[in-house]
Short mmCIF file of C-alpha atoms in Angstrom, two decimals:
data_model
loop_
_atom_site.label_atom_id
_atom_site.label_comp_id
_atom_site.label_asym_id
_atom_site.label_seq_id
_atom_site.Cartn_x
_atom_site.Cartn_y
_atom_site.Cartn_z
CA MET A 1 -0.06 0.00 0.03
CA GLY A 2 1.04 3.69 -0.40
CA GLU A 3 2.12 6.04 2.25
CA VAL A 4 -0.52 7.72 4.37
CA SER A 5 -0.07 10.94 6.27
CA TRP A 6 -1.75 9.99 9.56
CA ILE A 7 -2.34 7.10 12.10
CA LYS A 8 -4.78 6.90 14.90
CA LEU A 9 -3.70 7.57 18.47
CA LYS A 10 -6.50 7.48 21.06
CA VAL A 11 -6.58 10.27 23.71
CA GLY A 12 -6.57 7.48 26.31
CA MET A 13 -3.49 6.02 25.10
CA PHE A 14 -1.69 6.58 28.41
CA ASP A 15 -4.43 4.89 30.27
CA ASP A 16 -3.63 1.56 28.59
CA SER A 17 -2.20 -0.93 30.93
CA LYS A 18 0.61 -1.83 28.67
CA ILE A 19 1.74 1.84 28.40
CA LYS A 20 1.34 2.06 32.16
CA TYR A 21 3.71 -1.05 32.41
CA ILE A 22 6.25 0.62 30.26
CA GLU A 23 6.11 3.92 32.30
CA GLY A 24 7.42 1.78 35.22
CA LEU A 25 10.59 1.12 33.37
CA PRO A 26 13.71 3.23 33.74
CA GLU A 27 13.86 4.17 30.07
CA ARG A 28 10.14 4.70 29.62
CA ASP A 29 10.33 8.00 27.75
CA THR A 30 12.63 6.41 25.16
CA ILE A 31 10.71 3.15 24.84
CA ILE A 32 7.30 5.11 24.39
CA THR A 33 9.00 7.34 21.78
CA ILE A 34 10.29 4.38 19.92
CA TRP A 35 6.70 2.87 19.97
CA VAL A 36 5.08 6.00 18.44
CA LYS A 37 8.01 6.05 15.80
CA LEU A 38 7.19 2.41 14.95
CA LEU A 39 3.55 3.33 14.49
CA THR A 40 4.37 6.22 12.16
CA LEU A 41 6.94 4.18 10.33
CA ALA A 42 4.28 1.32 9.81
CA GLY A 43 1.75 4.00 8.65
CA LYS A 44 4.25 5.63 6.37
CA HIS A 45 4.69 2.43 4.44
CA ASN A 46 1.39 1.02 5.08
CA GLU A 47 1.90 -2.69 4.54
CA GLN A 48 -0.78 -3.93 6.91
CA GLY A 49 1.33 -3.16 9.98
CA TYR A 50 4.72 -4.64 8.66
CA ILE A 51 7.70 -2.40 9.33
CA MET A 52 9.10 -2.19 5.72
CA LEU A 53 11.60 0.01 4.05
CA SER A 54 10.22 -1.04 0.67
CA LYS A 55 8.01 -3.64 -0.62
CA ASN A 56 10.59 -6.43 -0.56
CA LEU A 57 12.87 -5.12 2.14
CA PRO A 58 11.76 -5.27 5.89
CA TYR A 59 13.51 -3.42 8.58
CA ASN A 60 15.94 -5.14 10.93
CA GLU A 61 17.12 -3.94 14.27
CA GLU A 62 20.23 -2.14 12.85
CA MET A 63 18.09 -0.31 10.33
CA LEU A 64 15.67 0.87 13.04
CA ALA A 65 18.44 2.18 15.11
CA ASN A 66 19.70 4.20 12.24
CA GLU A 67 16.11 5.24 11.34
CA PHE A 68 15.20 6.45 14.92
CA ASN A 69 18.75 7.73 15.68
CA ARG A 70 19.01 5.63 18.75
CA SER A 71 21.57 3.02 19.93
CA LEU A 72 21.03 -0.56 18.90
CA ASN A 73 20.93 -1.66 22.36
CA THR A 74 18.15 0.73 23.16
CA VAL A 75 16.14 -0.41 20.09
CA ARG A 76 16.66 -3.95 21.07
CA LEU A 77 15.35 -3.29 24.56
CA ALA A 78 12.27 -1.53 23.27
CA LEU A 79 11.52 -4.33 20.76
CA GLN A 80 12.00 -6.89 23.61
CA THR A 81 9.47 -4.96 25.64
CA PHE A 82 6.84 -4.64 22.93
CA THR A 83 7.18 -8.33 22.03
CA THR A 84 6.59 -9.20 25.65
CA LEU A 85 3.50 -7.12 25.84
CA GLY A 86 2.05 -8.29 22.55
CA MET A 87 2.45 -4.91 20.87
CA ILE A 88 4.40 -6.24 18.05
CA GLU A 89 4.96 -9.71 16.50
CA TYR A 90 7.24 -11.42 14.05
CA ASP A 91 5.68 -13.05 10.88
CA ASP A 92 8.31 -15.24 9.22
CA GLY A 93 11.02 -12.90 10.83
CA ILE A 94 9.30 -9.77 9.61
CA LEU A 95 8.65 -7.18 12.32
CA LYS A 96 4.83 -6.24 12.42
CA VAL A 97 2.64 -4.08 14.67
CA ALA A 98 -0.04 -6.25 16.21
CA ASN A 99 -3.69 -5.37 15.64
CA TRP A 100 -2.68 -2.80 13.02
CA GLU A 101 -6.34 -2.02 12.34
CA LYS A 102 -6.53 -0.28 15.58
CA HIS A 103 -4.06 2.29 14.53
CA GLN A 104 -5.25 2.78 10.95
CA ASN A 105 -8.51 3.63 9.23
CA ILE A 106 -8.79 1.16 6.43
CA GLU A 107 -11.42 3.18 4.56
CA GLY A 108 -10.09 5.40 1.84
CA LEU A 109 -6.61 3.74 1.46
CA GLU A 110 -7.30 3.02 -2.31
CA LYS A 111 -7.71 6.89 -2.80
CA ILE A 112 -4.45 7.50 -0.83
CA ARG A 113 -2.58 5.10 -2.76
CA GLU A 114 -3.64 6.87 -6.07
CA GLN A 115 -2.83 10.30 -4.74
CA ASN A 116 0.61 9.02 -3.67
CA ARG A 117 1.27 7.48 -6.98
CA LEU A 118 0.42 10.69 -8.84
CA ARG A 119 2.55 12.74 -6.40
CA LYS A 120 5.59 10.60 -6.68
CA GLN A 121 5.31 10.73 -10.43
CA LYS A 122 5.32 14.47 -10.37
CA GLN A 123 8.24 14.47 -7.89
CA ARG A 124 10.29 12.20 -10.28
CA GLU A 125 9.65 14.53 -13.20
CA LYS A 126 10.74 17.55 -11.10
CA GLN A 127 13.74 15.69 -9.79
CA LYS A 128 15.00 15.14 -13.42
CA LEU A 129 14.83 18.85 -14.18
CA LEU A 130 16.77 19.88 -10.92
CA GLU A 131 19.06 16.91 -10.60
CA ASN A 132 22.36 18.70 -11.42
CA ASN A 133 21.84 21.75 -9.20
CA HIS A 134 20.40 19.62 -6.45
CA VAL A 135 23.41 17.20 -6.32
CA LYS A 136 25.86 20.24 -6.15
CA SER A 137 23.82 21.88 -3.41
CA ARG A 138 23.54 18.63 -1.47
CA ASP A 139 27.20 18.02 -1.65
CA SER A 140 28.05 21.52 -0.45
CA HIS A 141 25.71 21.13 2.39
CA ALA A 142 26.93 17.68 3.48
CA THR A 143 30.47 19.16 3.56
CA GLU A 144 29.29 21.85 5.95
CA GLU A 145 27.59 19.24 8.14
CA GLU A 146 30.74 17.05 8.28
CA LEU A 147 32.91 19.97 9.34
CA GLU A 148 30.35 20.69 12.14
CA GLU A 149 30.18 17.09 13.26
CA GLU A 150 34.06 16.92 13.37
CA LYS A 151 34.18 20.08 15.49
CA ASN A 152 31.57 18.65 17.81
CA ARG A 153 33.45 15.50 18.25
CA GLU A 154 36.66 17.34 19.01
CA GLU A 155 34.83 19.36 21.65
CA ASP A 156 33.24 16.28 23.19
CA LYS A 157 36.63 14.71 23.51
CA SER A 158 37.99 17.50 25.57
CA PRO A 159 40.38 16.10 28.11
CA SER A 160 38.90 18.61 30.74
CA LEU A 161 36.23 16.10 31.71
CA PRO A 162 36.98 12.80 33.40
CA TYR A 163 35.25 10.59 30.83
CA LYS A 164 37.85 7.73 31.34
CA ASN A 165 37.54 7.68 35.14
CA ILE A 166 33.79 7.61 35.09
CA ILE A 167 33.58 4.78 32.53
CA ASN A 168 36.40 2.87 34.22
CA HIS A 169 34.50 2.91 37.45
CA LEU A 170 31.30 1.71 35.71
CA ASN A 171 33.24 -1.13 33.94
CA GLU A 172 34.88 -2.26 37.14
CA GLN A 173 31.72 -2.23 39.30
CA ALA A 174 29.32 -3.61 36.76
CA ASP A 175 31.59 -5.92 34.85
CA LYS A 176 31.01 -4.01 31.46
CA LYS A 177 33.29 -2.97 28.70
CA TYR A 178 31.98 0.40 27.72
CA LYS A 179 34.35 2.86 25.91
CA HIS A 180 34.89 6.31 27.35
CA THR A 181 35.51 7.59 23.88
CA THR A 182 32.01 6.96 22.45
CA ASN A 183 30.35 10.26 21.25
CA LYS A 184 26.99 9.36 22.89
CA THR A 185 28.52 8.52 26.29
CA GLN A 186 30.66 11.69 26.33
CA GLY A 187 27.61 13.71 25.30
CA LEU A 188 25.64 12.43 28.44
CA ILE A 189 28.46 13.03 30.68
CA LYS A 190 29.21 16.64 29.29
CA ALA A 191 25.37 17.36 29.68
CA ARG A 192 25.36 16.43 33.47
CA PHE A 193 28.47 18.31 34.06
CA ASN A 194 26.93 21.43 32.50
CA GLU A 195 24.07 21.01 34.95
CA GLY A 196 26.53 21.32 37.82
CA PHE A 197 27.21 17.89 38.79
CA THR A 198 30.69 16.50 39.61
CA GLU A 199 32.78 13.43 39.03
CA ASN A 200 31.94 12.27 42.56
CA ASP A 201 28.29 12.41 41.72
CA PHE A 202 28.81 10.17 38.72
CA LEU A 203 30.72 7.61 40.95
CA LYS A 204 27.85 7.64 43.48
CA VAL A 205 25.22 7.11 40.98
CA ILE A 206 27.19 4.03 39.45
CA ASP A 207 27.61 2.70 43.03
CA ASN A 208 24.00 3.22 43.99
CA MET A 209 22.63 1.52 40.96
CA VAL A 210 25.12 -1.26 40.89
CA ALA A 211 24.25 -2.06 44.46
CA GLU A 212 20.61 -2.33 43.46
CA TRP A 213 20.55 -3.83 39.93
CA LYS A 214 23.74 -5.97 39.62
CA GLY A 215 22.87 -9.57 39.62
CA ASN A 216 19.31 -9.07 38.78
CA GLU A 217 18.63 -10.52 35.40
CA LYS A 218 15.85 -8.07 34.49
CA MET A 219 17.50 -4.89 35.62
CA GLU A 220 21.23 -5.50 35.04
CA MET A 221 20.95 -4.55 31.47
CA TYR A 222 20.23 -0.98 32.60
CA LEU A 223 23.73 -0.63 34.00
CA ARG A 224 24.83 1.43 31.02
CA PRO A 225 25.61 5.21 30.34
CA GLU A 226 22.40 5.87 28.43
CA THR A 227 20.34 4.90 31.58
CA LEU A 228 22.59 6.01 34.51
CA PHE A 229 23.60 9.25 33.01
CA GLY A 230 20.27 10.27 31.41
CA THR A 231 17.43 12.28 32.44
CA LYS A 232 16.88 10.27 35.80
CA PHE A 233 20.55 10.94 36.84
CA GLU A 234 19.54 13.24 39.80
CA SER A 235 17.08 10.76 41.28
CA TYR A 236 19.69 7.90 41.07
CA LEU A 237 22.19 10.21 42.88
CA ASN A 238 19.77 10.77 45.79
CA LYS A 239 18.29 7.18 45.79
CA THR A 240 18.23 5.33 49.06
CA VAL A 241 20.13 2.22 48.08
CA VAL A 242 18.27 -1.13 48.61
CA THR A 243 20.69 -4.07 47.82
CA ASN A 244 18.68 -6.56 45.92
CA LYS A 245 19.57 -9.97 47.37
CA LYS A 246 16.55 -11.95 46.37
CA GLY A 247 16.71 -11.21 42.54
CA ASP A 248 13.41 -9.32 42.52
CA SER A 249 13.69 -6.37 40.21
CA TYR A 250 12.82 -2.77 40.62
CA LEU A 251 10.07 -3.33 38.01
CA ASP A 252 8.68 -6.48 39.92
CA ARG A 253 8.49 -4.48 43.17
CA LEU A 254 6.93 -1.49 41.29
CA MET A 255 4.22 -3.72 39.76
CA ASN A 256 3.58 -5.23 43.32
CA GLY A 257 2.96 -1.87 44.77
CA GLU A 258 6.19 -2.00 46.84
CA GLU A 259 7.81 1.04 45.32
#
């Protein structure tokens, strides 16, 4: 089917029990954002809920990470959550939004397909006329973007911030192998320093959450820079540490009304 310009989102979306479950997770905002992006992507290509780049090419995890500008681990975590909740399914290995008809009005799609076909035809004709100028302009713009990205990378790698000390501490305490030179990781650390936090604050956040999550099969995956140094950094810093000896997760306790 052709691309559509809208999908249905109910005003009571956040009253849904599955969404409420997701809101109890440490990376709830990111996971919900990926869910909405999946819906819009399914609507964009409109193949009965299948997540497709083209008619014969389905999206995989790596392609979705690139499409959504998220890390591969974050996309995998989100897809695992959606699969567990029955929000997505795999049909012969192809990712599909479950109950797609809930999110899309089937009526009028034939008209939309025809409109899209005519629109794309006009775009192709216009593209042929402007191709040479467009390529030159695009190449020039790409060069400027590359220079800006290189400048940002150099700024993020500034030795004035203790990236290595922080990540080494995380690796030692959580038995991980994260790199302190990763742009995403440095960006998170730099953002928290810009908010006034110190190196000792980072070390305490790591110690707090390692004490609570390490050894817990469900929660140990969150011992990573994207979770620890993200928007909940301050709450982790001020958290009263509860060492988890029985293996029950924060999420389990949350669902049981213990948090």
